[in-house]
Tab-separated table of C-alpha atoms in Angstrom:
chain	number	residue	atom	x	y	z
A	1459	UNK	CA	-55.979	33.749	-59.683
A	1460	UNK	CA	-54.345	32.857	-56.288
A	1461	UNK	CA	-56.604	31.738	-53.517
A	1462	UNK	CA	-54.851	31.028	-49.845
A	1463	UNK	CA	-57.289	29.216	-47.414
A	1464	UNK	CA	-56.249	28.522	-43.971
A	1465	UNK	CA	-52.627	28.144	-44.569
A	1466	UNK	CA	-50.610	27.084	-42.268
A	1467	UNK	CA	-46.291	26.229	-42.279
A	1468	UNK	CA	-44.500	24.145	-39.728
A	1469	UNK	CA	-41.171	23.420	-39.449
A	1470	UNK	CA	-40.995	20.515	-36.968
A	1471	UNK	CA	-42.481	22.307	-34.395
A	1472	UNK	CA	-42.034	25.444	-34.962
A	1473	UNK	CA	-45.307	27.146	-36.704
A	1474	UNK	CA	-44.056	29.643	-39.462
A	1475	UNK	CA	-47.546	30.767	-40.604
A	1476	UNK	CA	-50.277	30.334	-39.108
A	1477	UNK	CA	-54.181	30.025	-40.602
A	1478	UNK	CA	-53.815	32.552	-42.981
A	1479	UNK	CA	-56.031	33.094	-45.732
A	1480	UNK	CA	-56.115	35.662	-48.508
A	1481	UNK	CA	-57.088	36.036	-52.188
A	1482	UNK	CA	-54.662	37.589	-54.403
A	1483	UNK	CA	-55.873	39.702	-56.841
A	1484	UNK	CA	-55.046	39.875	-61.155
A	1485	UNK	CA	-53.901	43.325	-61.937
A	1486	UNK	CA	-52.954	44.391	-58.692
A	1487	UNK	CA	-49.720	44.586	-56.211
A	1488	UNK	CA	-49.785	43.074	-53.052
A	1489	UNK	CA	-46.844	43.425	-51.129
A	1490	UNK	CA	-45.927	41.621	-48.191
A	1491	UNK	CA	-44.220	43.208	-44.845
A	1492	UNK	CA	-43.471	42.451	-41.217
A	1493	UNK	CA	-40.417	41.962	-39.381
A	1494	UNK	CA	-37.764	39.442	-39.628
A	1495	UNK	CA	-39.260	35.839	-38.554
A	1496	UNK	CA	-42.557	37.008	-39.309
A	1497	UNK	CA	-43.562	33.826	-41.817
A	1498	UNK	CA	-43.011	35.945	-45.163
A	1499	UNK	CA	-40.463	33.827	-47.542
A	1500	UNK	CA	-42.643	30.681	-46.084
A	1501	UNK	CA	-45.933	32.037	-47.016
A	1502	UNK	CA	-44.144	33.018	-50.581
A	1503	UNK	CA	-42.778	29.650	-50.735
A	1504	UNK	CA	-46.394	27.748	-50.059
A	1505	UNK	CA	-47.534	29.875	-52.831
A	1506	UNK	CA	-44.805	28.972	-55.444
A	1507	UNK	CA	-45.664	25.205	-54.797
A	1508	UNK	CA	-41.918	24.831	-53.205
A	1509	UNK	CA	-43.580	24.053	-49.712
A	1510	UNK	CA	-45.605	20.935	-49.417
A	1511	UNK	CA	-49.205	22.028	-48.388
A	1512	UNK	CA	-52.823	20.352	-48.523
A	1513	UNK	CA	-54.147	20.799	-52.519
A	1514	UNK	CA	-57.029	22.870	-51.369
A	1515	UNK	CA	-55.030	25.501	-48.904
A	1516	UNK	CA	-53.493	26.901	-52.148
A	1517	UNK	CA	-55.117	27.584	-55.266
A	1518	UNK	CA	-53.556	28.537	-58.412
A	1519	UNK	CA	-54.805	29.747	-61.845
A	1520	UNK	CA	-52.330	30.561	-64.064
A	1521	UNK	CA	-48.322	30.203	-64.483
A	1522	UNK	CA	-46.042	31.508	-61.603
A	1523	UNK	CA	-42.461	33.090	-61.832
A	1524	UNK	CA	-40.837	33.001	-58.858
A	1525	UNK	CA	-38.040	34.860	-57.329
A	1526	UNK	CA	-36.435	33.576	-54.237
A	1527	UNK	CA	-34.375	35.511	-51.430
A	1528	UNK	CA	-31.449	33.449	-51.871
A	1529	UNK	CA	-29.810	34.126	-55.245
A	1530	UNK	CA	-26.356	33.229	-54.986
A	1531	UNK	CA	-24.254	32.437	-58.138
A	1532	UNK	CA	-23.605	28.548	-58.375
A	1533	UNK	CA	-24.023	27.707	-61.560
A	1534	UNK	CA	-21.447	28.566	-64.685
A	1535	UNK	CA	-23.686	30.581	-66.694
A	1536	UNK	CA	-24.307	33.563	-68.852
A	1537	UNK	CA	-27.021	36.343	-68.068
A	1538	UNK	CA	-28.497	35.655	-71.099
A	1539	UNK	CA	-28.190	31.554	-70.472
A	1540	UNK	CA	-29.470	32.011	-67.176
A	1541	UNK	CA	-32.571	34.361	-68.069
A	1542	UNK	CA	-33.736	31.830	-70.726
A	1543	UNK	CA	-34.100	29.175	-68.166
A	1544	UNK	CA	-36.952	30.874	-67.483
A	1545	UNK	CA	-38.233	30.244	-70.222
A	1546	UNK	CA	-38.117	26.043	-69.608
A	1547	UNK	CA	-41.868	25.650	-70.199
A	1548	UNK	CA	-41.982	27.004	-73.675
A	1549	UNK	CA	-38.197	26.098	-74.765
A	1550	UNK	CA	-38.547	23.062	-76.883
A	1551	UNK	CA	-35.331	20.989	-78.372
A	1552	UNK	CA	-33.644	23.926	-79.463
A	1553	UNK	CA	-33.676	27.630	-78.669
A	1554	UNK	CA	-36.032	29.945	-80.806
A	1555	UNK	CA	-35.283	33.050	-82.206
A	1556	UNK	CA	-38.647	34.327	-80.391
A	1557	UNK	CA	-37.347	32.509	-77.030
A	1558	UNK	CA	-33.882	34.740	-77.899
A	1559	UNK	CA	-36.053	37.454	-78.511
A	1560	UNK	CA	-38.045	37.404	-75.488
A	1561	UNK	CA	-35.081	37.492	-73.451
A	1562	UNK	CA	-33.828	40.251	-75.181
A	1563	UNK	CA	-36.730	42.186	-74.225
A	1564	UNK	CA	-36.777	41.377	-70.121
A	1565	UNK	CA	-33.187	42.076	-70.468
A	1566	UNK	CA	-33.980	45.505	-71.492
A	1567	UNK	CA	-36.856	45.791	-69.611
A	1568	UNK	CA	-34.505	45.130	-66.590
A	1569	UNK	CA	-31.974	47.745	-68.006
A	1570	UNK	CA	-29.314	44.693	-68.293
A	1571	UNK	CA	-29.058	44.444	-71.896
A	1572	UNK	CA	-25.309	45.383	-71.291
A	1573	UNK	CA	-24.815	42.500	-68.762
A	1574	UNK	CA	-25.897	39.274	-71.259
A	1575	UNK	CA	-22.787	37.771	-72.724
A	1576	UNK	CA	-21.168	38.087	-68.466
A	1577	UNK	CA	-21.130	35.330	-66.454
A	1578	UNK	CA	-23.343	35.364	-63.591
A	1579	UNK	CA	-20.778	34.529	-61.018
A	1580	UNK	CA	-19.096	38.024	-61.759
A	1581	UNK	CA	-21.697	40.040	-61.194
A	1582	UNK	CA	-22.357	42.213	-58.752
A	1583	UNK	CA	-25.783	41.383	-55.866
A	1584	UNK	CA	-27.390	43.977	-57.447
A	1585	UNK	CA	-26.977	42.975	-61.003
A	1586	UNK	CA	-27.416	38.879	-60.136
A	1587	UNK	CA	-30.701	40.547	-58.213
A	1588	UNK	CA	-31.874	41.993	-61.591
A	1589	UNK	CA	-31.267	39.079	-63.907
A	1590	UNK	CA	-32.981	36.866	-61.321
A	1591	UNK	CA	-35.487	39.072	-62.032
A	1592	UNK	CA	-35.680	38.937	-65.637
A	1593	UNK	CA	-35.841	35.067	-65.066
A	1594	UNK	CA	-38.927	35.121	-63.225
A	1595	UNK	CA	-40.058	37.352	-66.137
A	1596	UNK	CA	-39.216	35.677	-69.163
A	1597	UNK	CA	-41.936	32.602	-69.211
A	1598	UNK	CA	-44.534	34.709	-69.640
A	1599	UNK	CA	-46.492	34.563	-65.947
A	1600	UNK	CA	-49.593	35.918	-64.913
A	1601	UNK	CA	-48.932	35.451	-60.896
A	1602	UNK	CA	-45.791	37.266	-59.752
A	1603	UNK	CA	-43.863	36.010	-56.712
A	1604	UNK	CA	-40.962	37.912	-55.333
A	1605	UNK	CA	-39.069	37.463	-52.109
A	1606	UNK	CA	-37.335	40.969	-51.607
A	1607	UNK	CA	-36.444	41.738	-55.268
A	1608	UNK	CA	-35.082	45.399	-54.535
A	1609	UNK	CA	-32.828	44.272	-51.076
A	1610	UNK	CA	-29.676	44.912	-52.826
A	1611	UNK	CA	-30.410	47.434	-55.506
A	1612	UNK	CA	-29.643	51.030	-55.620
A	1613	UNK	CA	-32.290	53.655	-55.375
A	1614	UNK	CA	-32.688	54.151	-59.323
A	1615	UNK	CA	-32.839	50.456	-59.787
A	1616	UNK	CA	-35.153	50.192	-57.057
A	1617	UNK	CA	-37.624	52.803	-58.550
A	1618	UNK	CA	-36.895	51.027	-62.015
A	1619	UNK	CA	-38.097	47.784	-60.469
A	1620	UNK	CA	-40.749	48.822	-58.893
A	1621	UNK	CA	-42.112	50.756	-61.578
A	1622	UNK	CA	-41.822	47.761	-64.058
A	1623	UNK	CA	-44.051	45.853	-61.490
A	1624	UNK	CA	-46.795	48.276	-61.117
A	1625	UNK	CA	-47.089	48.652	-65.206
A	1626	UNK	CA	-47.139	44.579	-65.402
A	1627	UNK	CA	-49.691	44.503	-63.103
A	1628	UNK	CA	-52.035	46.974	-64.301
A	1629	UNK	CA	-51.093	46.895	-67.942
A	1630	UNK	CA	-51.064	43.122	-68.140
A	1631	UNK	CA	-53.068	42.021	-65.536
A	1632	UNK	CA	-50.548	40.253	-63.948
A	1633	UNK	CA	-50.900	39.085	-60.233
A	1634	UNK	CA	-47.782	39.933	-58.031
A	1635	UNK	CA	-46.805	39.531	-54.628
A	1636	UNK	CA	-43.830	41.130	-53.261
A	1637	UNK	CA	-41.829	41.104	-50.260
A	1638	UNK	CA	-40.618	44.392	-49.181
A	1639	UNK	CA	-38.837	45.897	-46.421
A	1640	UNK	CA	-39.043	49.498	-47.119
A	1641	UNK	CA	-42.424	50.307	-45.737
A	1642	UNK	CA	-43.043	53.616	-47.878
A	1643	UNK	CA	-42.055	52.070	-50.619
A	1644	UNK	CA	-44.688	49.084	-50.507
A	1645	UNK	CA	-47.063	52.225	-49.672
A	1646	UNK	CA	-46.072	54.105	-52.691
A	1647	UNK	CA	-46.557	51.584	-55.679
A	1648	UNK	CA	-48.467	48.451	-53.888
A	1649	UNK	CA	-52.263	48.127	-54.168
A	1650	UNK	CA	-52.853	46.552	-51.063
A	1651	UNK	CA	-50.571	45.647	-48.058
A	1652	UNK	CA	-50.343	42.119	-46.486
A	1653	UNK	CA	-48.502	42.645	-42.748
A	1654	UNK	CA	-47.229	39.349	-40.698
A	1655	UNK	CA	-46.253	39.187	-37.497
A	1656	UNK	CA	-45.270	35.828	-35.513
A	1657	UNK	CA	-46.724	34.204	-38.366
A	1658	UNK	CA	-50.077	35.717	-38.723
A	1659	UNK	CA	-52.255	38.216	-40.939
A	1660	UNK	CA	-52.375	40.787	-38.951
A	1661	UNK	CA	-53.694	43.108	-41.475
A	1662	UNK	CA	-54.625	43.434	-45.099
A	1663	UNK	CA	-56.243	46.465	-47.184
A	1664	UNK	CA	-54.882	49.580	-48.884
A	1665	UNK	CA	-51.853	51.537	-47.787
A	1666	UNK	CA	-53.897	54.376	-46.681
A	1667	UNK	CA	-55.867	52.315	-43.885
A	1668	UNK	CA	-52.808	49.759	-43.503
A	1669	UNK	CA	-49.720	51.775	-42.762
A	1670	UNK	CA	-50.337	53.793	-39.520
A	1671	UNK	CA	-48.281	55.042	-36.566
A	1672	UNK	CA	-49.898	52.468	-33.995
A	1673	UNK	CA	-49.240	49.217	-36.606
A	1674	UNK	CA	-45.440	50.141	-36.868
A	1675	UNK	CA	-45.537	50.253	-33.409
A	1676	UNK	CA	-47.174	47.148	-32.798
A	1677	UNK	CA	-45.600	44.840	-35.326
A	1678	UNK	CA	-42.081	46.418	-35.748
A	1679	UNK	CA	-41.670	48.045	-32.332
A	1680	UNK	CA	-41.108	51.334	-33.838
A	1681	UNK	CA	-41.727	54.902	-33.378
A	1682	UNK	CA	-42.912	56.542	-36.003
A	1683	UNK	CA	-44.692	59.486	-37.790
A	1684	UNK	CA	-46.976	58.718	-40.351
A	1685	UNK	CA	-48.045	61.809	-42.684
A	1686	UNK	CA	-50.223	61.380	-45.972
A	1687	UNK	CA	-48.062	63.317	-48.648
A	1688	UNK	CA	-49.523	65.418	-51.253
A	1689	UNK	CA	-50.071	62.298	-53.412
A	1690	UNK	CA	-52.335	61.300	-51.005
A	1691	UNK	CA	-50.039	57.744	-49.719
A	1692	UNK	CA	-48.298	57.193	-46.304
A	1693	UNK	CA	-44.810	58.554	-45.395
A	1694	UNK	CA	-43.250	56.878	-42.783
A	1695	UNK	CA	-40.379	58.644	-41.033
A	1696	UNK	CA	-39.322	56.121	-37.969
A	1697	UNK	CA	-38.159	57.986	-34.309
A	1698	UNK	CA	-36.621	55.279	-32.905
A	1699	UNK	CA	-36.571	51.671	-31.375
A	1700	UNK	CA	-39.123	51.071	-28.899
A	1701	UNK	CA	-37.816	49.585	-25.773
A	1702	UNK	CA	-38.959	45.957	-25.004
A	1703	UNK	CA	-41.293	45.890	-21.964
């Protein structure tokens, strides 16, 4: 459904993504983790077609829904209008009842039906995050590319969003790629974790194989305890930042 082959992204003389290859399977969540500046957002933008790369380096089969990291409210739109824009591919000359029903269903799924008539600019950062995720879902994508979709959300809404994503992947066969900073959340909700460092893919696999104390020390420079919980998934307890040598 989404295949990345020997992909590199450069900004001038700086290499942001360095020869990454990975296949994104349908019906699964692939979480992308890594320190700041490791190339996560650049990788996602290249997957979404927002960065020009040779065609054979990113092959897509299906319809992409993309949510960027920058979700500033610059347009004078209501929440309903904002989410309707996610259905641009389906909208005709008029907004149909089916379009309105589809948007209403997505807003309900994101628990923000009560925001439908509010102006986007009047919302909090966390509320806007939910709205833009709803916009990405409104177009009935087969591939979801999400850049830190829970960074501004409270704990309850973080869990709600990640649960929705897991259900979409497993029940509807959507391929989900999501950038997360919370490694424990990535381990709990993702089927696979891709670890990036300095633009390179250093590890890709199930959470139990990828999330280790050695990986966290090497990639993030953090001394951490990693234990396997009763659900068989890793739990991370940071002890402290490691001093640079």
